[in-house]
Amino acid sequence: MKKIFFRIFLIVIILVVLVFILRIYNDYKYKDTNALKFPEYYNDVTNISLYPTDIDGVDVTYVDEGRMQGFRFIPKEKSHKGLVICFGGSEGSPNFETAKRLAEEGYETFALFMFGMKNQEQTLRKIPLEQFEDVLSYINKNIKDNKPISVLGASKGAEYALNLASKYSEIDNLILIAPSSYNFAGLDFKDYGSSWAYKGKELPYIDIKKSSFNSFLKNIIVPNIIKSPISYKETYNSAIEKDSSSQEKLIPVKDVKANILMIVGEDDLMWDSLAMADKIKEQNPKAKIYSYKEAGHIFASNGVLNLGKIRIATGGTTESNDKAESESRKTIDAFLKENHK
């Protein structure tokens, strides 16, 4: 009996030492990770005082109209018809940098929050699609040159934007960066449920808690313990595969009239945006996919984000992500110019 306890004790000691060594190794390996320099407002995306509103050639104001919360950018020399509305991802940002860049190119733009602000859901759960009606109301009341309307969303913002286009025909064009073809669960694990709601009902969703435990262990738990990058892709894929009614959780885009442009990295490690873009195109054959080899979920840095307590694998290499960022901007610009004549 003593020998058994001794062996168990020895195994535990070895495992602890191994974990300790791996954590030190990963700290060293990823010490220079996150070449991506986030703007200051990423420290608190809901603090509007952190956003730079003094922009050459562009007037920037904050819009507080019911559930419409975010920034309006008006170029002093507007050179394109209509509007571009931008949404960020699960971090809760309004995609300020994209709206700013497009405004500097002569588009009137909005950088809008999906959640976390006044009159909105405070977490990414049960976000009502109807809040877009406040956006449409504001546009109709305050902007004469308000057509066409393009909506640009990234990651969870792309999931949101595609849902909006399935309900609101006022949207003429969609730009989906790292899109989702499914409705997934929200990211509030204390008040768990769908990411989205419509007319008071949660939209059917893929439950990521029901993914394979082996996948969860291999890609999230163990990497978190040894401080190596966490990858969510297999967890999302497993949740889809294990859901016998996954077809009912697809975002209904068959009858979406908007022109759809999808931008994806083929090495996306957050979720399989390329496969889901293909799913969207199956339903809506006119949708266009531009994919970039060896690029990840976000076209920046070396594919690993260092968020302090955890590291997240987003995919891609520095060279491929930089190339995809440059080329995708040209693709987006061409798409907008074609549809905002």
mmCIF file of C-alpha atoms in Angstrom:
data_model
loop_
_atom_site.group_PDB
_atom_site.id
_atom_site.type_symbol
_atom_site.label_atom_id
_atom_site.label_comp_id
_atom_site.label_asym_id
_atom_site.label_seq_id
_atom_site.Cartn_x
_atom_site.Cartn_y
_atom_site.Cartn_z
ATOM 1 C CA MET A 1 0.000 0.000 0.000
ATOM 2 C CA LYS A 2 2.827 2.393 0.884
ATOM 3 C CA LYS A 3 4.449 1.685 -2.469
ATOM 4 C CA ILE A 4 1.199 2.580 -4.291
ATOM 5 C CA PHE A 5 0.842 5.876 -2.403
ATOM 6 C CA PHE A 6 4.497 6.634 -3.033
ATOM 7 C CA ARG A 7 4.059 6.020 -6.762
ATOM 8 C CA ILE A 8 0.974 8.221 -6.884
ATOM 9 C CA PHE A 9 2.812 10.930 -4.947
ATOM 10 C CA LEU A 10 5.760 10.644 -7.325
ATOM 11 C CA ILE A 11 3.502 10.902 -10.384
ATOM 12 C CA VAL A 12 1.827 14.008 -8.948
ATOM 13 C CA ILE A 13 5.206 15.615 -8.253
ATOM 14 C CA ILE A 14 6.376 14.829 -11.789
ATOM 15 C CA LEU A 15 3.197 16.309 -13.268
ATOM 16 C CA VAL A 16 3.505 19.482 -11.170
ATOM 17 C CA VAL A 17 7.142 19.911 -12.204
ATOM 18 C CA LEU A 18 6.246 19.243 -15.844
ATOM 19 C CA VAL A 19 3.460 21.850 -15.766
ATOM 20 C CA PHE A 20 5.838 24.331 -14.115
ATOM 21 C CA ILE A 21 8.479 23.741 -16.804
ATOM 22 C CA LEU A 22 5.934 24.041 -19.630
ATOM 23 C CA ARG A 23 4.554 27.299 -18.196
ATOM 24 C CA ILE A 24 8.083 28.764 -18.054
ATOM 25 C CA TYR A 25 8.794 27.514 -21.576
ATOM 26 C CA ASN A 26 5.574 29.016 -22.959
ATOM 27 C CA ASP A 27 6.194 32.310 -21.180
ATOM 28 C CA TYR A 28 9.554 32.457 -22.918
ATOM 29 C CA LYS A 29 8.229 31.232 -26.270
ATOM 30 C CA TYR A 30 5.377 33.743 -26.399
ATOM 31 C CA LYS A 31 7.022 36.650 -24.552
ATOM 32 C CA ASP A 32 7.084 38.742 -27.727
ATOM 33 C CA THR A 33 3.626 37.646 -28.819
ATOM 34 C CA ASN A 34 0.991 40.217 -29.647
ATOM 35 C CA ALA A 35 2.831 42.508 -31.985
ATOM 36 C CA LEU A 36 -0.652 43.870 -32.597
ATOM 37 C CA LYS A 37 -0.951 47.176 -30.758
ATOM 38 C CA PHE A 38 -4.514 47.671 -29.604
ATOM 39 C CA PRO A 39 -5.839 51.238 -29.378
ATOM 40 C CA GLU A 40 -6.224 52.594 -25.851
ATOM 41 C CA TYR A 41 -9.984 52.187 -25.850
ATOM 42 C CA TYR A 42 -9.600 48.398 -25.911
ATOM 43 C CA ASN A 43 -8.731 48.698 -22.227
ATOM 44 C CA ASP A 44 -12.399 49.634 -21.699
ATOM 45 C CA VAL A 45 -14.404 49.583 -24.923
ATOM 46 C CA THR A 46 -17.467 51.108 -23.231
ATOM 47 C CA ASN A 47 -15.576 54.244 -22.114
ATOM 48 C CA ILE A 48 -16.405 56.639 -24.957
ATOM 49 C CA SER A 49 -13.949 59.247 -23.663
ATOM 50 C CA LEU A 50 -11.099 56.972 -24.778
ATOM 51 C CA TYR A 51 -12.078 57.145 -28.452
ATOM 52 C CA PRO A 52 -10.243 59.774 -30.537
ATOM 53 C CA THR A 53 -12.814 62.119 -32.070
ATOM 54 C CA ASP A 54 -10.419 64.766 -33.410
ATOM 55 C CA ILE A 55 -9.950 63.391 -36.921
ATOM 56 C CA ASP A 56 -8.702 65.482 -39.841
ATOM 57 C CA GLY A 57 -11.375 65.959 -42.477
ATOM 58 C CA VAL A 58 -14.060 64.117 -40.502
ATOM 59 C CA ASP A 59 -16.635 65.339 -37.990
ATOM 60 C CA VAL A 60 -17.252 62.760 -35.254
ATOM 61 C CA THR A 61 -20.209 62.795 -32.871
ATOM 62 C CA TYR A 62 -21.633 60.302 -30.412
ATOM 63 C CA VAL A 63 -25.192 59.170 -31.138
ATOM 64 C CA ASP A 64 -27.396 58.374 -28.154
ATOM 65 C CA GLU A 65 -30.791 57.461 -29.608
ATOM 66 C CA GLY A 66 -32.559 54.745 -27.640
ATOM 67 C CA ARG A 67 -30.820 51.458 -28.353
ATOM 68 C CA MET A 68 -28.659 53.089 -31.025
ATOM 69 C CA GLN A 69 -25.362 53.814 -29.325
ATOM 70 C CA GLY A 70 -22.160 54.678 -31.131
ATOM 71 C CA PHE A 71 -20.218 57.108 -33.266
ATOM 72 C CA ARG A 72 -21.208 58.916 -36.443
ATOM 73 C CA PHE A 73 -18.457 59.965 -38.869
ATOM 74 C CA ILE A 74 -19.307 62.666 -41.420
ATOM 75 C CA PRO A 75 -16.575 63.426 -43.972
ATOM 76 C CA LYS A 76 -16.256 67.128 -44.715
ATOM 77 C CA GLU A 77 -16.084 66.038 -48.353
ATOM 78 C CA LYS A 78 -18.405 63.062 -48.734
ATOM 79 C CA SER A 79 -17.506 61.310 -51.984
ATOM 80 C CA HIS A 80 -19.694 58.187 -51.860
ATOM 81 C CA LYS A 81 -23.446 57.809 -51.640
ATOM 82 C CA GLY A 82 -25.213 56.276 -48.677
ATOM 83 C CA LEU A 83 -23.843 54.917 -45.412
ATOM 84 C CA VAL A 84 -21.603 52.212 -43.994
ATOM 85 C CA ILE A 85 -22.499 50.831 -40.549
ATOM 86 C CA CYS A 86 -19.750 48.970 -38.688
ATOM 87 C CA PHE A 87 -19.943 46.483 -35.810
ATOM 88 C CA GLY A 88 -17.095 44.872 -33.879
ATOM 89 C CA GLY A 89 -16.828 41.421 -32.358
ATOM 90 C CA SER A 90 -17.280 39.655 -29.041
ATOM 91 C CA GLU A 91 -14.994 42.149 -27.281
ATOM 92 C CA GLY A 92 -17.880 44.628 -27.509
ATOM 93 C CA SER A 93 -16.133 47.343 -29.512
ATOM 94 C CA PRO A 94 -17.960 49.328 -32.207
ATOM 95 C CA ASN A 95 -15.254 48.658 -34.857
ATOM 96 C CA PHE A 96 -14.151 52.267 -34.535
ATOM 97 C CA GLU A 97 -10.962 51.958 -36.597
ATOM 98 C CA THR A 98 -12.735 50.568 -39.676
ATOM 99 C CA ALA A 99 -15.439 53.243 -39.552
ATOM 100 C CA LYS A 100 -12.741 55.899 -39.145
ATOM 101 C CA ARG A 101 -10.703 54.598 -42.088
ATOM 102 C CA LEU A 102 -13.718 54.492 -44.398
ATOM 103 C CA ALA A 103 -14.804 57.974 -43.308
ATOM 104 C CA GLU A 104 -11.353 59.267 -44.213
ATOM 105 C CA GLU A 105 -11.956 57.780 -47.672
ATOM 106 C CA GLY A 106 -15.167 59.779 -48.086
ATOM 107 C CA TYR A 107 -17.882 57.449 -46.762
ATOM 108 C CA GLU A 108 -20.354 58.544 -44.124
ATOM 109 C CA THR A 109 -20.051 55.846 -41.496
ATOM 110 C CA PHE A 110 -21.247 54.655 -38.106
ATOM 111 C CA ALA A 111 -19.321 52.642 -35.515
ATOM 112 C CA LEU A 112 -22.051 51.099 -33.372
ATOM 113 C CA PHE A 113 -22.128 49.026 -30.210
ATOM 114 C CA MET A 114 -24.105 45.771 -30.183
ATOM 115 C CA PHE A 115 -24.231 45.554 -26.382
ATOM 116 C CA GLY A 116 -22.799 46.971 -23.191
ATOM 117 C CA MET A 117 -24.100 50.533 -23.487
ATOM 118 C CA LYS A 118 -27.119 52.458 -22.233
ATOM 119 C CA ASN A 119 -30.491 50.909 -23.191
ATOM 120 C CA GLN A 120 -28.717 47.761 -24.433
ATOM 121 C CA GLU A 121 -28.075 44.279 -23.117
ATOM 122 C CA GLN A 122 -25.013 44.463 -20.907
ATOM 123 C CA THR A 123 -23.499 41.165 -22.045
ATOM 124 C CA LEU A 124 -23.415 39.212 -25.275
ATOM 125 C CA ARG A 125 -26.640 37.333 -24.726
ATOM 126 C CA LYS A 126 -30.171 37.724 -26.159
ATOM 127 C CA ILE A 127 -29.271 40.877 -28.064
ATOM 128 C CA PRO A 128 -32.545 41.942 -29.700
ATOM 129 C CA LEU A 129 -32.309 42.342 -33.455
ATOM 130 C CA GLU A 130 -35.024 44.986 -33.170
ATOM 131 C CA GLN A 131 -32.539 47.464 -31.788
ATOM 132 C CA PHE A 132 -31.525 47.974 -35.423
ATOM 133 C CA GLU A 133 -34.909 49.628 -35.911
ATOM 134 C CA ASP A 134 -33.628 52.530 -33.793
ATOM 135 C CA VAL A 135 -30.733 52.816 -36.235
ATOM 136 C CA LEU A 136 -33.074 52.887 -39.232
ATOM 137 C CA SER A 137 -35.290 55.453 -37.506
ATOM 138 C CA TYR A 138 -32.318 57.734 -36.822
ATOM 139 C CA ILE A 139 -31.085 57.402 -40.408
ATOM 140 C CA ASN A 140 -34.487 58.214 -41.890
ATOM 141 C CA LYS A 141 -34.925 61.274 -39.669
ATOM 142 C CA ASN A 142 -31.438 62.736 -39.874
ATOM 143 C CA ILE A 143 -29.755 61.773 -43.142
ATOM 144 C CA LYS A 144 -31.035 62.692 -46.590
ATOM 145 C CA ASP A 145 -28.410 60.796 -48.564
ATOM 146 C CA ASN A 146 -29.092 57.505 -46.792
ATOM 147 C CA LYS A 147 -29.042 54.902 -49.564
ATOM 148 C CA PRO A 148 -27.502 52.474 -50.082
ATOM 149 C CA ILE A 149 -26.885 51.060 -46.611
ATOM 150 C CA SER A 150 -23.944 48.733 -46.164
ATOM 151 C CA VAL A 151 -23.356 46.850 -42.920
ATOM 152 C CA LEU A 152 -19.893 45.580 -42.009
ATOM 153 C CA GLY A 153 -19.390 43.139 -39.137
ATOM 154 C CA ALA A 154 -16.431 41.156 -37.849
ATOM 155 C CA SER A 155 -16.667 37.763 -36.118
ATOM 156 C CA LYS A 156 -19.676 37.914 -33.740
ATOM 157 C CA GLY A 157 -20.477 41.225 -35.418
ATOM 158 C CA ALA A 158 -20.669 39.354 -38.721
ATOM 159 C CA GLU A 159 -23.047 36.836 -37.136
ATOM 160 C CA TYR A 160 -25.150 39.776 -35.950
ATOM 161 C CA ALA A 161 -25.026 41.566 -39.320
ATOM 162 C CA LEU A 162 -26.149 38.480 -41.233
ATOM 163 C CA ASN A 163 -29.086 38.067 -38.863
ATOM 164 C CA LEU A 164 -30.014 41.713 -39.378
ATOM 165 C CA ALA A 165 -30.017 41.308 -43.164
ATOM 166 C CA SER A 166 -32.320 38.291 -42.811
ATOM 167 C CA LYS A 167 -34.889 40.533 -41.084
ATOM 168 C CA TYR A 168 -34.357 44.015 -42.526
ATOM 169 C CA SER A 169 -34.498 44.471 -46.298
ATOM 170 C CA GLU A 170 -33.269 48.048 -45.888
ATOM 171 C CA ILE A 171 -29.729 46.627 -45.793
ATOM 172 C CA ASP A 172 -28.357 46.711 -49.338
ATOM 173 C CA ASN A 173 -24.875 45.306 -48.849
ATOM 174 C CA LEU A 174 -23.103 43.091 -46.303
ATOM 175 C CA ILE A 175 -19.408 42.753 -45.563
ATOM 176 C CA LEU A 176 -18.798 39.775 -43.273
ATOM 177 C CA ILE A 177 -15.295 39.332 -41.852
ATOM 178 C CA ALA A 178 -14.681 35.873 -40.336
ATOM 179 C CA PRO A 179 -18.408 35.085 -40.631
ATOM 180 C CA SER A 180 -20.615 32.525 -38.956
ATOM 181 C CA SER A 181 -23.361 30.638 -40.761
ATOM 182 C CA TYR A 182 -24.916 29.539 -37.437
ATOM 183 C CA ASN A 183 -26.375 31.253 -34.417
ATOM 184 C CA PHE A 184 -24.181 30.327 -31.472
ATOM 185 C CA ALA A 185 -24.666 30.645 -27.741
ATOM 186 C CA GLY A 186 -23.897 33.967 -26.138
ATOM 187 C CA LEU A 187 -20.782 34.468 -24.064
ATOM 188 C CA ASP A 188 -22.466 35.180 -20.736
ATOM 189 C CA PHE A 189 -22.022 31.861 -18.940
ATOM 190 C CA LYS A 190 -23.843 33.081 -15.825
ATOM 191 C CA ASP A 191 -26.978 33.823 -17.822
ATOM 192 C CA TYR A 192 -26.535 31.346 -20.624
ATOM 193 C CA GLY A 193 -28.572 31.355 -23.807
ATOM 194 C CA SER A 194 -28.651 32.443 -27.432
ATOM 195 C CA SER A 195 -26.585 35.378 -28.621
ATOM 196 C CA TRP A 196 -29.637 36.871 -30.313
ATOM 197 C CA ALA A 197 -33.364 37.391 -29.850
ATOM 198 C CA TYR A 198 -36.182 38.575 -32.089
ATOM 199 C CA LYS A 199 -39.666 39.651 -31.030
ATOM 200 C CA GLY A 200 -39.000 38.523 -27.488
ATOM 201 C CA LYS A 201 -37.819 35.018 -28.388
ATOM 202 C CA GLU A 202 -34.284 33.658 -28.356
ATOM 203 C CA LEU A 203 -33.090 32.525 -31.765
ATOM 204 C CA PRO A 204 -32.258 28.789 -31.928
ATOM 205 C CA TYR A 205 -28.556 28.361 -31.212
ATOM 206 C CA ILE A 206 -25.661 25.930 -31.225
ATOM 207 C CA ASP A 207 -24.824 25.136 -27.596
ATOM 208 C CA ILE A 208 -21.045 25.248 -27.289
ATOM 209 C CA LYS A 209 -21.273 23.655 -23.837
ATOM 210 C CA LYS A 210 -22.312 20.446 -25.589
ATOM 211 C CA SER A 211 -19.095 20.127 -27.559
ATOM 212 C CA SER A 212 -16.834 17.101 -27.125
ATOM 213 C CA PHE A 213 -15.159 17.010 -23.711
ATOM 214 C CA ASN A 214 -11.977 15.654 -25.314
ATOM 215 C CA SER A 215 -11.865 18.656 -27.627
ATOM 216 C CA PHE A 216 -12.510 21.012 -24.720
ATOM 217 C CA LEU A 217 -9.795 19.325 -22.652
ATOM 218 C CA LYS A 218 -7.214 19.272 -25.443
ATOM 219 C CA ASN A 219 -7.759 22.742 -26.858
ATOM 220 C CA ILE A 220 -8.854 24.827 -23.876
ATOM 221 C CA ILE A 221 -8.267 23.276 -20.435
ATOM 222 C CA VAL A 222 -4.752 21.857 -20.905
ATOM 223 C CA PRO A 223 -3.432 24.867 -22.873
ATOM 224 C CA ASN A 224 -4.818 27.170 -20.186
ATOM 225 C CA ILE A 225 -2.984 25.214 -17.468
ATOM 226 C CA ILE A 226 0.370 25.281 -19.258
ATOM 227 C CA LYS A 227 -0.121 28.813 -20.642
ATOM 228 C CA SER A 228 -0.020 27.836 -24.301
ATOM 229 C CA PRO A 229 -2.500 29.379 -26.769
ATOM 230 C CA ILE A 230 -6.134 28.306 -26.496
ATOM 231 C CA SER A 231 -7.896 27.389 -29.740
ATOM 232 C CA TYR A 232 -11.694 27.427 -29.924
ATOM 233 C CA LYS A 233 -12.115 26.094 -33.466
ATOM 234 C CA GLU A 234 -12.502 22.390 -32.603
ATOM 235 C CA THR A 235 -14.900 23.219 -29.770
ATOM 236 C CA TYR A 236 -17.200 25.097 -32.152
ATOM 237 C CA ASN A 237 -16.905 22.357 -34.796
ATOM 238 C CA SER A 238 -17.644 19.654 -32.221
ATOM 239 C CA ALA A 239 -20.706 21.523 -30.946
ATOM 240 C CA ILE A 240 -22.072 21.737 -34.496
ATOM 241 C CA GLU A 241 -21.382 18.052 -35.190
ATOM 242 C CA LYS A 242 -23.018 16.882 -31.956
ATOM 243 C CA ASP A 243 -26.167 18.969 -32.520
ATOM 244 C CA SER A 244 -28.680 16.774 -34.348
ATOM 245 C CA SER A 245 -30.796 19.838 -35.153
ATOM 246 C CA SER A 246 -27.924 22.050 -36.312
ATOM 247 C CA GLN A 247 -29.721 22.843 -39.587
ATOM 248 C CA GLU A 248 -32.375 24.687 -37.575
ATOM 249 C CA LYS A 249 -29.629 26.888 -36.092
ATOM 250 C CA LEU A 250 -28.403 28.138 -39.473
ATOM 251 C CA ILE A 251 -28.985 31.836 -40.047
ATOM 252 C CA PRO A 252 -31.704 31.985 -42.749
ATOM 253 C CA VAL A 253 -30.012 33.776 -45.642
ATOM 254 C CA LYS A 254 -31.674 32.125 -48.642
ATOM 255 C CA ASP A 255 -33.920 35.129 -49.254
ATOM 256 C CA VAL A 256 -31.476 37.861 -48.208
ATOM 257 C CA LYS A 257 -31.469 40.435 -51.021
ATOM 258 C CA ALA A 258 -28.317 42.240 -49.927
ATOM 259 C CA ASN A 259 -25.085 41.788 -51.842
ATOM 260 C CA ILE A 260 -22.798 39.710 -49.621
ATOM 261 C CA LEU A 261 -19.007 39.865 -49.462
ATOM 262 C CA MET A 262 -17.218 37.468 -47.098
ATOM 263 C CA ILE A 263 -13.592 37.816 -45.997
ATOM 264 C CA VAL A 264 -12.015 34.735 -44.391
ATOM 265 C CA GLY A 265 -8.654 33.388 -43.295
ATOM 266 C CA GLU A 266 -8.081 29.750 -44.213
ATOM 267 C CA ASP A 267 -6.149 29.161 -40.967
ATOM 268 C CA ASP A 268 -8.810 30.663 -38.697
ATOM 269 C CA LEU A 269 -8.387 28.993 -35.286
ATOM 270 C CA MET A 270 -11.231 30.803 -33.506
ATOM 271 C CA TRP A 271 -13.893 29.106 -35.579
ATOM 272 C CA ASP A 272 -14.044 27.613 -39.066
ATOM 273 C CA SER A 273 -15.062 30.758 -40.901
ATOM 274 C CA LEU A 274 -14.172 29.324 -44.320
ATOM 275 C CA ALA A 275 -16.477 26.314 -43.904
ATOM 276 C CA MET A 276 -19.226 28.578 -42.604
ATOM 277 C CA ALA A 277 -18.765 31.019 -45.482
ATOM 278 C CA ASP A 278 -19.266 28.052 -47.806
ATOM 279 C CA LYS A 279 -22.487 27.227 -45.900
ATOM 280 C CA ILE A 280 -23.730 30.775 -46.428
ATOM 281 C CA LYS A 281 -22.929 30.590 -50.130
ATOM 282 C CA GLU A 282 -24.836 27.289 -50.402
ATOM 283 C CA GLN A 283 -27.951 29.135 -49.254
ATOM 284 C CA ASN A 284 -27.212 32.328 -51.157
ATOM 285 C CA PRO A 285 -25.160 31.505 -54.288
ATOM 286 C CA LYS A 286 -24.607 35.158 -55.229
ATOM 287 C CA ALA A 287 -22.539 35.702 -52.090
ATOM 288 C CA LYS A 288 -18.817 36.196 -52.741
ATOM 289 C CA ILE A 289 -16.000 34.620 -50.722
ATOM 290 C CA TYR A 290 -12.463 35.964 -50.631
ATOM 291 C CA SER A 291 -10.224 33.612 -48.663
ATOM 292 C CA TYR A 292 -6.593 34.081 -47.704
ATOM 293 C CA LYS A 293 -4.145 31.221 -47.229
ATOM 294 C CA GLU A 294 -2.305 30.912 -43.922
ATOM 295 C CA ALA A 295 -4.281 33.853 -42.508
ATOM 296 C CA GLY A 296 -6.228 33.661 -39.268
ATOM 297 C CA HIS A 297 -9.354 34.974 -37.622
ATOM 298 C CA ILE A 298 -7.957 38.485 -37.470
ATOM 299 C CA PHE A 299 -5.456 39.731 -40.025
ATOM 300 C CA ALA A 300 -2.906 40.989 -37.529
ATOM 301 C CA SER A 301 0.023 39.786 -35.442
ATOM 302 C CA ASN A 302 1.521 36.294 -35.508
ATOM 303 C CA GLY A 303 -1.708 34.419 -34.846
ATOM 304 C CA VAL A 304 -1.492 34.457 -31.060
ATOM 305 C CA LEU A 305 -3.060 37.134 -28.870
ATOM 306 C CA ASN A 306 -1.579 37.590 -25.425
ATOM 307 C CA LEU A 307 -4.376 38.816 -23.163
ATOM 308 C CA GLY A 308 -2.419 38.581 -19.943
ATOM 309 C CA LYS A 309 -3.999 35.665 -18.118
ATOM 310 C CA ILE A 310 -4.588 33.678 -21.284
ATOM 311 C CA ARG A 311 -3.212 33.378 -24.787
ATOM 312 C CA ILE A 312 -5.611 32.831 -27.675
ATOM 313 C CA ALA A 313 -4.686 31.206 -30.981
ATOM 314 C CA THR A 314 -6.342 33.176 -33.774
ATOM 315 C CA GLY A 315 -4.366 31.569 -36.595
ATOM 316 C CA GLY A 316 -2.071 32.567 -39.390
ATOM 317 C CA THR A 317 1.456 33.892 -39.574
ATOM 318 C CA THR A 318 2.666 37.482 -39.339
ATOM 319 C CA GLU A 319 3.528 37.593 -43.032
ATOM 320 C CA SER A 320 0.284 35.971 -44.202
ATOM 321 C CA ASN A 321 -1.904 38.053 -41.887
ATOM 322 C CA ASP A 322 -0.237 41.280 -43.020
ATOM 323 C CA LYS A 323 -0.707 40.285 -46.660
ATOM 324 C CA ALA A 324 -4.353 39.336 -46.063
ATOM 325 C CA GLU A 325 -4.984 42.631 -44.268
ATOM 326 C CA SER A 326 -3.630 44.618 -47.207
ATOM 327 C CA GLU A 327 -5.370 42.582 -49.899
ATOM 328 C CA SER A 328 -8.711 42.363 -48.061
ATOM 329 C CA ARG A 329 -8.807 46.145 -47.644
ATOM 330 C CA LYS A 330 -8.540 46.488 -51.420
ATOM 331 C CA THR A 331 -11.314 43.912 -51.856
ATOM 332 C CA ILE A 332 -13.591 45.705 -49.385
ATOM 333 C CA ASP A 333 -12.850 49.095 -50.941
ATOM 334 C CA ALA A 334 -13.653 47.796 -54.430
ATOM 335 C CA PHE A 335 -16.907 46.234 -53.188
ATOM 336 C CA LEU A 336 -17.999 49.469 -51.502
ATOM 337 C CA LYS A 337 -17.070 51.664 -54.461
ATOM 338 C CA GLU A 338 -19.046 49.410 -56.778
ATOM 339 C CA ASN A 339 -22.124 49.555 -54.558
ATOM 340 C CA HIS A 340 -21.972 53.185 -53.399
ATOM 341 C CA LYS A 341 -21.766 54.965 -56.761
#
